[in-house]
Coordinates of C-alpha atoms in Angstrom, one line a residue:
X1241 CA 0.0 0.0 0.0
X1242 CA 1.9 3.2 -1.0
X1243 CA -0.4 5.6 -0.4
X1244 CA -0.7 7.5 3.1
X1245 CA -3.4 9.0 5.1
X1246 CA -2.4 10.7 8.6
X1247 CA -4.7 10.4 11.9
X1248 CA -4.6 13.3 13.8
X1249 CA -8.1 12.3 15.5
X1250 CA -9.1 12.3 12.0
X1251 CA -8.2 10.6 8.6
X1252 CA -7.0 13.7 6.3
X1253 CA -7.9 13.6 2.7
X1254 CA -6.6 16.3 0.3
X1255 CA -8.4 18.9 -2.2
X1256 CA -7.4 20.4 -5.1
X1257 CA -9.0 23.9 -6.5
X1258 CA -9.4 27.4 -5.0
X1259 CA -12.6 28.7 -3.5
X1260 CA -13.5 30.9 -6.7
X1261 CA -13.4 27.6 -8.9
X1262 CA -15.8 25.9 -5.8
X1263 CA -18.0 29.1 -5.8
X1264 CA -18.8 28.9 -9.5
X1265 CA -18.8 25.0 -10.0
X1266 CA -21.9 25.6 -7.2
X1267 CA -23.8 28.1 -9.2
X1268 CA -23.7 25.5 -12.5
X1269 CA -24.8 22.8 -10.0
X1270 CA -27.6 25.4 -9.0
X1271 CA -28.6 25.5 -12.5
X1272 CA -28.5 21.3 -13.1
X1273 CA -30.6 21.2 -9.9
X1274 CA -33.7 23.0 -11.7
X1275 CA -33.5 20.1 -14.1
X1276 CA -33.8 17.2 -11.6
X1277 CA -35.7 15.3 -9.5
X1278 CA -34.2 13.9 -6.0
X1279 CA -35.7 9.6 -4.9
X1280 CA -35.2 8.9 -1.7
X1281 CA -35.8 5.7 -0.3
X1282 CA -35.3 3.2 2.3
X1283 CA -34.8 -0.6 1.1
X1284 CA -36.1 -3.4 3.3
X1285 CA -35.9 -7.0 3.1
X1286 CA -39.5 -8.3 2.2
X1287 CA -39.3 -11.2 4.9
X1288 CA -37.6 -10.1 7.9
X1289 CA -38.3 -6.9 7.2
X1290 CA -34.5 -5.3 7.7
X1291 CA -33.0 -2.6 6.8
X1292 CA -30.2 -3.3 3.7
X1293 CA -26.9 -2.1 3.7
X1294 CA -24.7 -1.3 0.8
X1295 CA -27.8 -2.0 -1.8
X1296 CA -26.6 -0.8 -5.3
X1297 CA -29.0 1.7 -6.7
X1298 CA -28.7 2.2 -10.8
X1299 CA -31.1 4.4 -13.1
X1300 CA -31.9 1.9 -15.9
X1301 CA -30.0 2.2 -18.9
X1302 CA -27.4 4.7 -17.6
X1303 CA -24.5 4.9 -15.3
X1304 CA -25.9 6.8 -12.4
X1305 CA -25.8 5.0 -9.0
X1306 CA -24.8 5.2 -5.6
X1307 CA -25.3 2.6 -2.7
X1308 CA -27.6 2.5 0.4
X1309 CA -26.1 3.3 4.1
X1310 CA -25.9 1.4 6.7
X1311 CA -29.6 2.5 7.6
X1312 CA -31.1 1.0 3.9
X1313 CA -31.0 4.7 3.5
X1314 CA -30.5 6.3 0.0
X1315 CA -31.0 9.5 -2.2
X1316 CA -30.6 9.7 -5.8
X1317 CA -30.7 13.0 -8.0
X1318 CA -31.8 12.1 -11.4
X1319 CA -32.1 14.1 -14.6
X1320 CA -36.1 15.2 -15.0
X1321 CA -37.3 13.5 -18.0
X1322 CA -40.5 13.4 -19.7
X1323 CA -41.0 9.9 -19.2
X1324 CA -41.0 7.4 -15.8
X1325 CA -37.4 6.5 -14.8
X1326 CA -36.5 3.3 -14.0
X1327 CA -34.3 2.5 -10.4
X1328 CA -32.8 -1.0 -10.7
X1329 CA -31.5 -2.3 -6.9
X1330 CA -29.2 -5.5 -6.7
X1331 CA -27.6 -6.6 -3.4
X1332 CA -25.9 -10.0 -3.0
X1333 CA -28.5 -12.9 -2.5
X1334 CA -31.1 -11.2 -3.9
X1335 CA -33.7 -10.9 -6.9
X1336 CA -33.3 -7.5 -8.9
X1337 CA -35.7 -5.1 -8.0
X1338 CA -37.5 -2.1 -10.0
X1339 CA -38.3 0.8 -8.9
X1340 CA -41.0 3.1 -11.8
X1341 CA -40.0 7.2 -10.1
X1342 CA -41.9 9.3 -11.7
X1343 CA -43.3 12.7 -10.8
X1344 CA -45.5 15.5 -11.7
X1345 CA -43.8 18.7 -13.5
X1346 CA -43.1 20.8 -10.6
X1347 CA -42.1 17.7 -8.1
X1348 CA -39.2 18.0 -6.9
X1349 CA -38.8 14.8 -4.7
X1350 CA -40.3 11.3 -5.1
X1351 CA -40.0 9.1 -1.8
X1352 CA -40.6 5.5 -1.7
X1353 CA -40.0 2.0 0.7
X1354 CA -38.6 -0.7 -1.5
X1355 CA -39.0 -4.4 -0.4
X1356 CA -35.9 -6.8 -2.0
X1357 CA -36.4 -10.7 -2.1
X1358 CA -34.3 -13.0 -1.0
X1359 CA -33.4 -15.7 -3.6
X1360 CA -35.2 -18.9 -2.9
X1361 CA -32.5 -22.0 -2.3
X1362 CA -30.3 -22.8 -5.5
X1363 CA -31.2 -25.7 -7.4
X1364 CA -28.2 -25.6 -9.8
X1365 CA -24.9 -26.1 -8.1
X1366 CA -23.3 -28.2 -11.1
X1367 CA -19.7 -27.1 -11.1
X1368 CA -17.1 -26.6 -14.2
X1369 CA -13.6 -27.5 -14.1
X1370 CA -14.5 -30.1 -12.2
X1371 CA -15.0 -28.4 -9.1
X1372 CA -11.2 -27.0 -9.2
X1373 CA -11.8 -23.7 -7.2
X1374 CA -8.1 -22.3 -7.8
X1375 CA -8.9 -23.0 -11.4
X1376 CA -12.2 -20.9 -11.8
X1377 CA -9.9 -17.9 -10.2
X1378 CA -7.6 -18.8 -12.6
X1379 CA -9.8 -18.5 -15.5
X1380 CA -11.6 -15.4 -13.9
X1381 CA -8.3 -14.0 -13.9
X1382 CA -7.3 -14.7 -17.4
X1383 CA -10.6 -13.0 -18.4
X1384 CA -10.0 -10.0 -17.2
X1385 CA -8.9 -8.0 -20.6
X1386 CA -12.8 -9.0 -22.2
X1387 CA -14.9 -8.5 -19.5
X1388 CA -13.4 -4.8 -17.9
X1389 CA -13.5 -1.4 -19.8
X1390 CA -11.1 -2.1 -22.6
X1391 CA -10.2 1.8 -23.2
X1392 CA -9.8 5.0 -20.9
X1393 CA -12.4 5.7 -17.9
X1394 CA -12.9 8.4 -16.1
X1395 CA -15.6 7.9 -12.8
X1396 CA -17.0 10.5 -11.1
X1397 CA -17.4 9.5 -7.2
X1398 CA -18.3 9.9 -3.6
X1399 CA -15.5 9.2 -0.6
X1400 CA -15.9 9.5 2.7
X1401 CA -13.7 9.1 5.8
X1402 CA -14.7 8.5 9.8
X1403 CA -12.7 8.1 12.9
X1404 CA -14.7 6.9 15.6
X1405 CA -12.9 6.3 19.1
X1406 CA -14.4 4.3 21.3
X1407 CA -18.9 4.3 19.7
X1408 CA -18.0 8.4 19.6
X1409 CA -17.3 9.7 16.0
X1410 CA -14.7 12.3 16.5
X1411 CA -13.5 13.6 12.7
X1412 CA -15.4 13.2 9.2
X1413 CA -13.7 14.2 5.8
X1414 CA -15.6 14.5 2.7
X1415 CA -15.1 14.8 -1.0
X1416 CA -15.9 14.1 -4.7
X1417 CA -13.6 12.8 -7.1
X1418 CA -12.4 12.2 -10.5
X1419 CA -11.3 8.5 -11.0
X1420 CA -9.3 8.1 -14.4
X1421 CA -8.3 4.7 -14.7
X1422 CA -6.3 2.9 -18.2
X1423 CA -7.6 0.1 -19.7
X1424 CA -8.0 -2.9 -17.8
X1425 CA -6.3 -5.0 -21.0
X1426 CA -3.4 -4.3 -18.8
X1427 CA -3.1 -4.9 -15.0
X1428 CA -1.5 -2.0 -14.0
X1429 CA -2.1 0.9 -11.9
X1430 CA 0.2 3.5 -12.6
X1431 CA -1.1 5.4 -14.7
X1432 CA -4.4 5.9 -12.7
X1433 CA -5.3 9.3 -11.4
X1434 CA -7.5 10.8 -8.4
X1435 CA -8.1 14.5 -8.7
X1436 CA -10.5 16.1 -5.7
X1437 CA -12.8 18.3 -6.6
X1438 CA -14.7 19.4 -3.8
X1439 CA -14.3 18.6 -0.2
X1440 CA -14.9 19.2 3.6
X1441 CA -13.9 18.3 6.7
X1442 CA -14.7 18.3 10.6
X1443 CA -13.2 17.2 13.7
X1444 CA -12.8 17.2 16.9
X1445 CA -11.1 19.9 19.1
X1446 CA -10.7 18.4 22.2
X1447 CA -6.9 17.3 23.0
X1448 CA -7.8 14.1 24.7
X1449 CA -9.0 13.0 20.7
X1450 CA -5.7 13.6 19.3
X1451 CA -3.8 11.0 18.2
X1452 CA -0.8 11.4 15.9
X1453 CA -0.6 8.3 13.5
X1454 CA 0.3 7.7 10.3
X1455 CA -1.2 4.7 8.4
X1456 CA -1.6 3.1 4.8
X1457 CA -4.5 4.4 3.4
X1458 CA -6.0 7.8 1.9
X1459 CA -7.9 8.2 -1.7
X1460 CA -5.2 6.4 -3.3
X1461 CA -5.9 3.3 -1.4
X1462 CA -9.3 3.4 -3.8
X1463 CA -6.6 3.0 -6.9
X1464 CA -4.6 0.2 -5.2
X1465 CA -7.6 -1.7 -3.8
X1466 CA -9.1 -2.1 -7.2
X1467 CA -8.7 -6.0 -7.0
X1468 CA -8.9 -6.9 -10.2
X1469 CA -6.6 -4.0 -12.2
X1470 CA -4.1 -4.1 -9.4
X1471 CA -2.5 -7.6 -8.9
X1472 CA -0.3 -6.7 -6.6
X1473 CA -3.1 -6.1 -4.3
X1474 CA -4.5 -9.5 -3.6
X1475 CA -4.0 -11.6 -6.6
X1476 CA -1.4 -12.4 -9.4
X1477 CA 0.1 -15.6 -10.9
X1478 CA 2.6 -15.8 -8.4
X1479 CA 0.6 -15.3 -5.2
X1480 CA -2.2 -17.6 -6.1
X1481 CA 0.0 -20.2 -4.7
X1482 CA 0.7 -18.8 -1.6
X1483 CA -3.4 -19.6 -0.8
X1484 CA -5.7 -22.4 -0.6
X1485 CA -9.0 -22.2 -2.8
X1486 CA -12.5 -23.8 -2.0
X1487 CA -15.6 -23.4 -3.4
X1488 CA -18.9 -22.6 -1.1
X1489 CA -22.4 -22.7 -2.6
X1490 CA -23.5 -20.3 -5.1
X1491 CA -25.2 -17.0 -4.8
X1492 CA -27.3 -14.8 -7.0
X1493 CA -25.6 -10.9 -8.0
X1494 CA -27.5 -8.9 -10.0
X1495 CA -30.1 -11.7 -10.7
X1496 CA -26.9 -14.1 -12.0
X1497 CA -25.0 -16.9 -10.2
X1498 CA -21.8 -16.0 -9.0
X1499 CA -19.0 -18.8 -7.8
X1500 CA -18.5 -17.8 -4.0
X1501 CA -14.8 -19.1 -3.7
X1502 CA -13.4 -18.7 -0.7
X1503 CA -9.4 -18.4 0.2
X1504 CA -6.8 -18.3 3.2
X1505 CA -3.0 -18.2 3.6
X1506 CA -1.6 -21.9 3.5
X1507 CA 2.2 -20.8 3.6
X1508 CA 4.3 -18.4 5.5
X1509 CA 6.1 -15.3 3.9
X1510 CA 7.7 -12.1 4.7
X1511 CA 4.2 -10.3 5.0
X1512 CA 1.0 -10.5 5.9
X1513 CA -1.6 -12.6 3.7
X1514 CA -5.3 -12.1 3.4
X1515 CA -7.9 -14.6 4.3
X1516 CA -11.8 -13.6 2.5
X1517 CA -14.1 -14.5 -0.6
X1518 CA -14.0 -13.7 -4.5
X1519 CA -17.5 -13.7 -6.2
X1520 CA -17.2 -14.7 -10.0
X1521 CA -19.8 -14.4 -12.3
X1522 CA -20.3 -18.1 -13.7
X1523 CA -21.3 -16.6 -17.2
X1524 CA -18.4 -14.5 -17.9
X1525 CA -16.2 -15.0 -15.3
X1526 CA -15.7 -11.8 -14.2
X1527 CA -15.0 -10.6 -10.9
X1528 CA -18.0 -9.4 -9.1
X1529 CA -17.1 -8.9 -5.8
X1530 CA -14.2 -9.2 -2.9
X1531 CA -14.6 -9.5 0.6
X1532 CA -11.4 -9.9 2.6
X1533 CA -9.5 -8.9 5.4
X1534 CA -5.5 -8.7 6.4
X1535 CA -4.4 -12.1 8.5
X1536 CA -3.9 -10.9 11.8
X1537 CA -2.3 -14.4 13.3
X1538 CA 1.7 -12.6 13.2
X1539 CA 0.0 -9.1 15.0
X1540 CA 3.7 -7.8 14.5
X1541 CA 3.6 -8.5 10.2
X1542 CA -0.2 -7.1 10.4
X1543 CA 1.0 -4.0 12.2
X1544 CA 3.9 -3.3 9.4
X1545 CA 1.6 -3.9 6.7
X1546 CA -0.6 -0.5 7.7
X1547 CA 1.3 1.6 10.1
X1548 CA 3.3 4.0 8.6
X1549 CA 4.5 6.1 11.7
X1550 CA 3.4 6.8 15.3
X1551 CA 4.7 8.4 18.5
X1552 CA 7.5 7.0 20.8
X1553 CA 6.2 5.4 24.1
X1554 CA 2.5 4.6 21.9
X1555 CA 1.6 0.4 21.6
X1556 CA -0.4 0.0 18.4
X1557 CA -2.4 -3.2 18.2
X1558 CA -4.5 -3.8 14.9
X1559 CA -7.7 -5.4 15.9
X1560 CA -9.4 -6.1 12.1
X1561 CA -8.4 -4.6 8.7
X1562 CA -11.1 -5.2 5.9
X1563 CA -11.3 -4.9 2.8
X1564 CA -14.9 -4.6 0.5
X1565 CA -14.6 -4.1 -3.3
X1566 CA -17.7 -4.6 -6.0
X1567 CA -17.7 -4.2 -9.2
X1568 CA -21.1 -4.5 -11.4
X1569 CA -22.3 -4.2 -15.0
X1570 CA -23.2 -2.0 -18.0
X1571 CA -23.7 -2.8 -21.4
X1572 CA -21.5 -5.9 -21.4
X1573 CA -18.3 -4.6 -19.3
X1574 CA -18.0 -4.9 -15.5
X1575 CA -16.9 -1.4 -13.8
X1576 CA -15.8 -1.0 -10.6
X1577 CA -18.7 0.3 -7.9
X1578 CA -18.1 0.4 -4.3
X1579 CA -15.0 0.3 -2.0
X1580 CA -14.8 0.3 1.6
X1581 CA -11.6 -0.4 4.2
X1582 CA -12.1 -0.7 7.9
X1583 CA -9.1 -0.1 10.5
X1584 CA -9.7 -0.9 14.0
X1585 CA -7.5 -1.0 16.7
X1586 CA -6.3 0.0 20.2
X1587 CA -3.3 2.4 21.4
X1588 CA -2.0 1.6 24.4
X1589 CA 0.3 4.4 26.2
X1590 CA 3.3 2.8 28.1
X1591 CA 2.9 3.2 32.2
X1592 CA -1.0 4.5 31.3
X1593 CA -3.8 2.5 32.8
X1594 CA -6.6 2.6 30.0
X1595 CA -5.9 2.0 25.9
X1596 CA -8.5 3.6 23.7
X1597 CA -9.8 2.1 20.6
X1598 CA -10.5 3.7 16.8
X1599 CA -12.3 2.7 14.1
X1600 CA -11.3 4.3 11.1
X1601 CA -13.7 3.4 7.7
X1602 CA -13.0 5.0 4.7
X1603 CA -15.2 4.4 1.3
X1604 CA -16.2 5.4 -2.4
X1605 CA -19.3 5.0 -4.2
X1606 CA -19.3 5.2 -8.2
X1607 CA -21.8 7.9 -8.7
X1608 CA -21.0 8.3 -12.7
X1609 CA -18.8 6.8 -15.0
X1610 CA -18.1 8.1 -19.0
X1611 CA -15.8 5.6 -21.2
X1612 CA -12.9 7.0 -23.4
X1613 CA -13.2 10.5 -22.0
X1614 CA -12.1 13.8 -24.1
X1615 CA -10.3 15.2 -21.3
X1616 CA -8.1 13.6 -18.4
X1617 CA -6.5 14.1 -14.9
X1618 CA -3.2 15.9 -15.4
X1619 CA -0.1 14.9 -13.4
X1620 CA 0.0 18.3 -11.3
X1621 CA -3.5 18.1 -10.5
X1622 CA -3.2 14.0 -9.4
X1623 CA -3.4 13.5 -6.0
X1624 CA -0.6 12.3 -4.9
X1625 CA 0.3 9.5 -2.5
X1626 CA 1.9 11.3 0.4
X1627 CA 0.1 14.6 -0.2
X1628 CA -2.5 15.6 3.0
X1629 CA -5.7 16.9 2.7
X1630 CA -6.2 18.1 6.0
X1631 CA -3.7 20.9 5.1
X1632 CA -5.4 22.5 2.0
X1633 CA -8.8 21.5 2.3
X1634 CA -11.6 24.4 3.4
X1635 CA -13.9 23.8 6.7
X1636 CA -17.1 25.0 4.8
X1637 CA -19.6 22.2 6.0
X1638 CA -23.7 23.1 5.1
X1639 CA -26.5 21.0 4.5
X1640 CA -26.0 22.5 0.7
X1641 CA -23.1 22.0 0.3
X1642 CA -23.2 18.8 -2.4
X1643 CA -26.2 20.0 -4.1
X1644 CA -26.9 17.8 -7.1
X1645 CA -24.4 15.4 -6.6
X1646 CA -25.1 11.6 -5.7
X1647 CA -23.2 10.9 -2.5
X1648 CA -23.2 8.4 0.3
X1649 CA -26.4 9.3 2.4
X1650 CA -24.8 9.8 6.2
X1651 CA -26.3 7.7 8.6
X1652 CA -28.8 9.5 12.0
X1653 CA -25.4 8.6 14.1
X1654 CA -23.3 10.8 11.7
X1655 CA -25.5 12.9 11.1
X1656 CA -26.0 13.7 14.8
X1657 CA -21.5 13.3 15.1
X1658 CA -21.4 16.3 12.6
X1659 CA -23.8 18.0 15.3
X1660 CA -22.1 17.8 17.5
X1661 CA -18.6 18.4 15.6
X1662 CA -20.1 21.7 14.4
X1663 CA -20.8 23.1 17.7
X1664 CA -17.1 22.6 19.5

């Protein structure tokens, strides 16, 4: 991971751009606003009647989207059209679901309950290559060139950063991004670009928060975490043999069966391994979905892989490091969707009775994406690995402050934090 976030109490992301260039990207946004229509809606499972997390929510036909909260929560600005939109909402191990908004001329907001269904049981659990599980992988991985964007992309997005220590959320950063990624014919990263557009941040003020740590992390991470274009960050043809494969019953994505195959360290090296699942598509063999976390059995390999600096005297103990990546489809090709990485662990001050403990979650929903883009991310506007954004980026935090865009609905609890935040 070569890309550095800094807690301070806080995660710090960084902005590029000057107030004037905010102050009149908000007056166009004004302007879009008039031409859209804002669905809202919370998305429960039809039997037990829960709440959904991290539900994928897509207008039909095009590539706006973002992804429930942790409350089944979402909102979704969409262009006004004469006709009824269409909302299509896929969540692992459950049928599609569609959603008609539509709203008279001078609405301005639709709002809705959706009820998903679970799948019923899965009759079909015949398995190719003779049930080899490190061989589906294998194939999935060799796919990769035909089923990913074959040119240039460039993603608008939604990232968000929290510290909580202890249940108490004490700092919350903020921002939209451009993603420009290369063609996933190639495997590489290095030519991928974040540029921050438009950002805010709040934390706390009290000294007893502060915490001065530097870990792996940051918008980058976003870049490096993309699974399947990076193989250096889980897999490649030599570190498939550092894991054992096996296959678990199949689940439905996006109304098709996936391969669930799971995977955990079976030798020892010089770092730490992950241990998780890899959803693949049993049509096309694409990657769908990764859910993994950092091996935690060697604490002291676990502890190298993410902390980057922290003060003398100061015991840092990780406690999980997780890792969620989806990707889903458009017209064919399978884009990358959502990201998430949760830190949690506990700093224990030498000759000091009590430790405290921090979460730290940082993620990115893929609000918009446009294939082989005219224009793209130059290198001195990149964000760049080591650079912070808690240094540049402006305080400004209103309840207008994202106006058309599609974000990341905050939870009541963080919505309450930045309350609270706002008032020290």
């Amino acid at each position: 991971m070569n890309a550095l976030y800094r807690i301070s109490a806080a995660f710090w992301i960084a902005v590029i751009g000057l107030a004037a260039e905010w102050q009149a990207m908000a007056q166009a946004h004004e302007e879009a606003a008039k031409r859209e229509i804002t669905v809202t809606g919370t998305v429960r499972d039809r039997e037990t009647r829960k709440k959904m997390e991290n539900v994928t929510v897509v207008v039909t036909g095009t590539t706006i989207g973002t992804v429930t909260n942790a409350e089944g929560y979402f909102a979704l600005k969409i262009p006004r059209q004469g006709g009824t939109a269409q909302l299509e909402l896929s969540h692992l191990g459950y049928n599609n679901t569609r959603f008609s908004a539509s709203a008279p001329d001078n609405a301005e907001d639709i709002e809705a309950e959706i009820w998903m269904t679970p799948v019923a049981s899965l009759l079909d659990e015949a398995v190719i290559y003779g049930g080899d599980a490190r061989r589906i992988v294998e194939e999935a991985l060799r796919k990769i060139p035909e089923n990913y964007p074959p040119s240039e992309t460039m993603m608008s997005a939604f990232y968000r950063e929290t510290v909580q220590k202890g249940q108490q959320y004490i700092a919350v950063s903020e921002a939209m991004m451009d993603v420009f990624k290369t063609a996933y014919t190639r495997r590489i990263v290095d030519f991928d670009k974040i540029q921050l557009a438009r950002a805010r941040r709040l934390m706390s003020q009290k000294k007893a928060d502060t915490l001065a740590v530097k870990v792996a992390g940051g918008p980058n991470l976003t870049l490096y975490m993309d699974v399947v274009k990076n193989p250096d960050a889980l897999f490649d043809a030599q570190t498939l043999d550092y894991y054992s494969f096996s296959q678990e019953p199949s689940e439905m994505l996006d109304d098709r069966l996936q391969y669930v195959i799971s995977f955990r360290p079976r030798v020892i090296v010089s770092y730490a391994l992950f241990e998780g699942r890899v959803f693949i598509d049993r049509e096309s063999l694409s990657f769908t979905r990764a859910e993994f976390s950092l091996d935690l059995s060697d604490r002291e390999k676990a502890t190298e892989a993410v902390l980057q600096r922290k003060p003398a005297g100061l015991v840092f103990r990780p406690l999980e490091i997780s890792f969620l990546v989806t990707y889903r489809q458009h017209d064919g090709l399978t884009f990358l969707n959502y990201f998430r990485n949760d830190i949690r662990f506990k700093c224990d001050w030498k000759r000091r009775l009590f430790s405290s403990s921090f979460t730290a979650r940082s993620e990115m929903v893929v609000v918009e994406h446009e294939e082989n883009p005219e224009n793209v991310i130059s290198r001195s506007n990149a964000f760049k690995p080591r650079q912070i954004f808690y240094d540049v980026v402006d305080d400004y935090w209103n309840v207008d402050f994202w106006k058309d865009y599609n974000i990341i609905e905050p939870t009541e609890s963080l919505e309450n934090a930045v309350k609270k935040l706002r008032r020290q």
